[in-house]
PDB file of C-alpha atoms in Angstrom:
ATOM      1  CA  MET A   3     339.928-120.957 -63.378  1.00 46.00           C
ATOM      2  CA  THR A   4     338.370-123.896 -61.436  1.00 55.00           C
ATOM      3  CA  GLY A   5     334.678-124.637 -61.349  1.00 60.00           C
ATOM      4  CA  TYR A   6     332.553-125.834 -58.483  1.00 56.00           C
ATOM      5  CA  SER A   7     331.135-129.318 -58.288  1.00 64.00           C
ATOM      6  CA  ARG A   8     327.373-129.604 -57.689  1.00 62.00           C
ATOM      7  CA  SER A   9     327.821-130.682 -54.132  1.00 63.00           C
ATOM      8  CA  GLN A  10     330.204-127.713 -53.416  1.00 61.00           C
ATOM      9  CA  PHE A  11     327.642-125.382 -54.873  1.00 60.00           C
ATOM     10  CA  VAL A  12     324.889-126.840 -52.789  1.00 61.00           C
ATOM     11  CA  ARG A  13     326.966-126.709 -49.625  1.00 62.00           C
ATOM     12  CA  ARG A  14     328.184-123.139 -50.103  1.00 62.00           C
ATOM     13  CA  SER A  15     324.558-122.006 -51.063  1.00 61.00           C
ATOM     14  CA  ALA A  16     323.210-123.587 -47.879  1.00 58.00           C
ATOM     15  CA  VAL A  17     325.822-121.895 -45.786  1.00 55.00           C
ATOM     16  CA  ALA A  18     325.249-118.426 -47.459  1.00 57.00           C
ATOM     17  CA  VAL A  19     321.376-118.737 -47.083  1.00 54.00           C
ATOM     18  CA  GLY A  20     321.689-120.137 -43.535  1.00 55.00           C
ATOM     19  CA  GLY A  21     323.858-117.162 -42.648  1.00 52.00           C
ATOM     20  CA  ALA A  22     321.396-114.687 -44.220  1.00 50.00           C
ATOM     21  CA  ALA A  23     318.447-116.364 -42.464  1.00 49.00           C
ATOM     22  CA  SER A  24     320.192-116.433 -39.116  1.00 48.00           C
ATOM     23  CA  LEU A  25     320.370-112.557 -39.147  1.00 47.00           C
ATOM     24  CA  GLY A  26     316.628-112.759 -38.070  1.00 49.00           C
ATOM     25  CA  ALA A  27     317.781-114.724 -35.007  1.00 45.00           C
ATOM     26  CA  ILE A  28     319.153-111.440 -33.525  1.00 45.00           C
ATOM     27  CA  ARG A  29     315.621-110.348 -32.955  1.00 48.00           C
ATOM     28  CA  PRO A  30     313.766-113.240 -31.297  1.00 45.00           C
ATOM     29  CA  GLY A  31     310.181-113.618 -32.415  1.00 47.00           C
ATOM     30  CA  ALA A  32     310.699-111.764 -35.583  1.00 50.00           C
ATOM     31  CA  ALA A  33     309.301-114.548 -37.724  1.00 50.00           C
ATOM     32  CA  PHE A  34     306.053-114.400 -35.756  1.00 50.00           C
ATOM     33  CA  ALA A  35     305.479-110.795 -34.577  1.00 59.00           C
ATOM     34  CA  ARG A  36     304.732-107.764 -36.741  1.00 66.00           C
ATOM     35  CA  ALA A  37     306.559-104.563 -36.009  1.00 76.00           C
ATOM     36  CA  ALA A  38     306.194-101.153 -37.544  1.00 77.00           C
ATOM     37  CA  GLY A  39     309.473-101.390 -39.441  1.00 84.00           C
ATOM     38  CA  ASP A  40     308.718-104.873 -40.868  1.00 88.00           C
ATOM     39  CA  PRO A  41     308.338-105.121 -44.643  1.00 91.00           C
ATOM     40  CA  ARG A  42     304.946-105.399 -46.402  1.00 90.00           C
ATOM     41  CA  PRO A  43     304.602-108.728 -48.080  1.00 90.00           C
ATOM     42  CA  ILE A  44     303.795-109.122 -51.808  1.00 89.00           C
ATOM     43  CA  PRO A  45     299.963-109.257 -52.234  1.00 90.00           C
ATOM     44  CA  GLY A  46     300.035-112.644 -54.120  1.00 89.00           C
ATOM     45  CA  GLY A  47     301.540-116.087 -53.367  1.00 89.00           C
ATOM     46  CA  PHE A  48     300.461-119.597 -52.918  1.00 88.00           C
ATOM     47  CA  SER A  49     297.139-120.936 -51.609  1.00 91.00           C
ATOM     48  CA  ASP A  50     297.036-123.682 -48.985  1.00 90.00           C
ATOM     49  CA  THR A  51     297.106-126.102 -51.995  1.00 91.00           C
ATOM     50  CA  PHE A  52     300.183-124.407 -53.418  1.00 85.00           C
ATOM     51  CA  THR A  53     298.393-122.926 -56.365  1.00 88.00           C
ATOM     52  CA  PRO A  54     299.559-119.381 -57.311  1.00 87.00           C
ATOM     53  CA  VAL A  55     296.922-116.783 -56.343  1.00 90.00           C
ATOM     54  CA  PRO A  56     296.921-112.973 -56.899  1.00 90.00           C
ATOM     55  CA  SER A  57     295.744-111.993 -53.481  1.00 90.00           C
ATOM     56  CA  ASP A  58     295.083-113.370 -49.898  1.00 90.00           C
ATOM     57  CA  PRO A  59     297.547-116.211 -50.108  1.00 91.00           C
ATOM     58  CA  PHE A  60     298.507-118.758 -47.544  1.00 90.00           C
ATOM     59  CA  ILE A  61     302.097-117.816 -48.004  1.00 87.00           C
ATOM     60  CA  HIS A  62     303.426-114.640 -49.614  1.00 87.00           C
ATOM     61  CA  VAL A  63     305.917-116.081 -52.123  1.00 86.00           C
ATOM     62  CA  LEU A  64     305.813-117.064 -55.660  1.00 84.00           C
ATOM     63  CA  PRO A  65     307.914-119.745 -57.634  1.00 82.00           C
ATOM     64  CA  PRO A  66     311.461-118.905 -58.405  1.00 81.00           C
ATOM     65  CA  GLN A  67     310.963-118.833 -62.130  1.00 82.00           C
ATOM     66  CA  LEU A  68     311.218-116.109 -64.826  1.00 83.00           C
ATOM     67  CA  GLY A  69     307.986-114.151 -65.079  1.00 84.00           C
ATOM     68  CA  PHE A  70     307.199-114.297 -61.289  1.00 84.00           C
ATOM     69  CA  GLU A  71     308.180-111.924 -58.453  1.00 85.00           C
ATOM     70  CA  MET A  72     311.299-113.195 -56.901  1.00 88.00           C
ATOM     71  CA  SER A  73     311.153-110.893 -53.876  1.00 90.00           C
ATOM     72  CA  SER A  74     308.589-111.610 -51.181  1.00 88.00           C
ATOM     73  CA  ILE A  75     308.581-107.897 -50.177  1.00 90.00           C
ATOM     74  CA  THR A  76     306.466-105.113 -51.667  1.00 90.00           C
ATOM     75  CA  ASP A  77     308.217-101.755 -52.322  1.00 92.00           C
ATOM     76  CA  PHE A  78     311.612-103.377 -52.398  1.00 93.00           C
ATOM     77  CA  SER A  79     314.673-102.240 -54.190  1.00 95.00           C
ATOM     78  CA  GLY A  80     317.885-104.296 -53.891  1.00 95.00           C
ATOM     79  CA  ALA A  81     319.468-107.676 -54.524  1.00 95.00           C
ATOM     80  CA  VAL A  82     317.534-110.993 -54.585  1.00 92.00           C
ATOM     81  CA  GLY A  83     319.082-114.414 -54.878  1.00 90.00           C
ATOM     82  CA  ALA A  84     317.059-117.566 -55.277  1.00 89.00           C
ATOM     83  CA  ALA A  85     317.686-121.283 -55.685  1.00 88.00           C
ATOM     84  CA  ASP A  86     315.217-123.947 -56.400  1.00 87.00           C
ATOM     85  CA  ILE A  87     316.958-127.361 -55.735  1.00 89.00           C
ATOM     86  CA  GLN A  88     315.256-130.656 -56.517  1.00 91.00           C
ATOM     87  CA  GLY A  89     316.554-134.104 -56.224  1.00 92.00           C
ATOM     88  CA  THR A  90     316.362-137.443 -54.419  1.00 92.00           C
ATOM     89  CA  ALA A  91     317.735-138.221 -50.976  1.00 89.00           C
ATOM     90  CA  HIS A  92     318.406-141.683 -49.503  1.00 90.00           C
ATOM     91  CA  GLY A  93     317.835-142.426 -45.867  1.00 89.00           C
ATOM     92  CA  SER A  94     320.021-144.594 -43.870  1.00 91.00           C
ATOM     93  CA  ASP A  95     317.301-147.218 -43.958  1.00 93.00           C
ATOM     94  CA  GLY A  96     317.466-147.327 -47.829  1.00 91.00           C
ATOM     95  CA  THR A  97     314.233-145.337 -48.292  1.00 93.00           C
ATOM     96  CA  SER A  98     314.240-142.741 -51.166  1.00 93.00           C
ATOM     97  CA  TYR A  99     312.801-139.319 -50.667  1.00 91.00           C
ATOM     98  CA  ASP A 100     312.091-136.614 -53.263  1.00 92.00           C
ATOM     99  CA  PHE A 101     312.715-133.033 -52.268  1.00 87.00           C
ATOM    100  CA  ASP A 102     312.129-129.602 -53.724  1.00 87.00           C
ATOM    101  CA  THR A 103     313.704-126.695 -51.870  1.00 87.00           C
ATOM    102  CA  ASP A 104     313.236-122.947 -52.380  1.00 87.00           C
ATOM    103  CA  MET A 105     315.864-120.750 -50.769  1.00 89.00           C
ATOM    104  CA  ARG A 106     316.098-116.990 -51.115  1.00 90.00           C
ATOM    105  CA  PHE A 107     317.671-113.957 -49.682  1.00 91.00           C
ATOM    106  CA  MET A 108     316.875-110.208 -50.190  1.00 93.00           C
ATOM    107  CA  GLN A 109     319.113-107.302 -49.194  1.00 95.00           C
ATOM    108  CA  GLY A 110     318.247-103.634 -49.855  1.00 95.00           C
ATOM    109  CA  THR A 111     315.815-100.871 -49.141  1.00 95.00           C
ATOM    110  CA  TYR A 112     312.067-101.253 -48.591  1.00 94.00           C
ATOM    111  CA  VAL A 113     309.076 -99.333 -47.305  1.00 94.00           C
ATOM    112  CA  GLY A 114     308.083-100.586 -43.876  1.00 92.00           C
ATOM    113  CA  LEU A 115     304.585-101.087 -42.432  1.00 91.00           C
ATOM    114  CA  ASP A 116     305.061 -97.672 -40.845  1.00 92.00           C
ATOM    115  CA  GLY A 117     305.654 -96.051 -44.267  1.00 93.00           C
ATOM    116  CA  ARG A 118     309.302 -95.323 -43.639  1.00 94.00           C
ATOM    117  CA  VAL A 119     312.162 -96.286 -46.078  1.00 95.00           C
ATOM    118  CA  ARG A 120     314.410 -98.827 -44.397  1.00 94.00           C
ATOM    119  CA  LYS A 121     317.342-101.090 -45.105  1.00 94.00           C
ATOM    120  CA  GLY A 122     317.430-104.769 -44.369  1.00 92.00           C
ATOM    121  CA  SER A 123     318.544-108.281 -45.176  1.00 92.00           C
ATOM    122  CA  PHE A 124     316.103-111.198 -45.229  1.00 90.00           C
ATOM    123  CA  GLY A 125     316.281-114.875 -46.066  1.00 87.00           C
ATOM    124  CA  PHE A 126     314.221-118.002 -45.862  1.00 80.00           C
ATOM    125  CA  ILE A 127     314.636-121.735 -46.668  1.00 76.00           C
TER     126      ILE A 127
END
């Protein structure tokens, strides 16, 4: 059995997450408009200073760590995948940049804003 190198893992993860995220492109404006079948976000998340808060967050997502909610959808049952990738990148001008990415996908059933049980796939980078 052969393993994956770190770069192969990162590339394949990026392709998978990008594919899942592109599913939303089928419905233009889905990222900005709310429809009756849209999922209800989790109540907590991060404040505008990226401090975890229990309610009224700036963004409805929590850190991808044990003990935190991995899904960003309330009333969700299904598969959740998450990756938190940190590192240093080097620009063509020689400048170094630190980065910290949080990528997730969710696929399963959820209760929409209209109260109906629905199926869906979601992703974000």
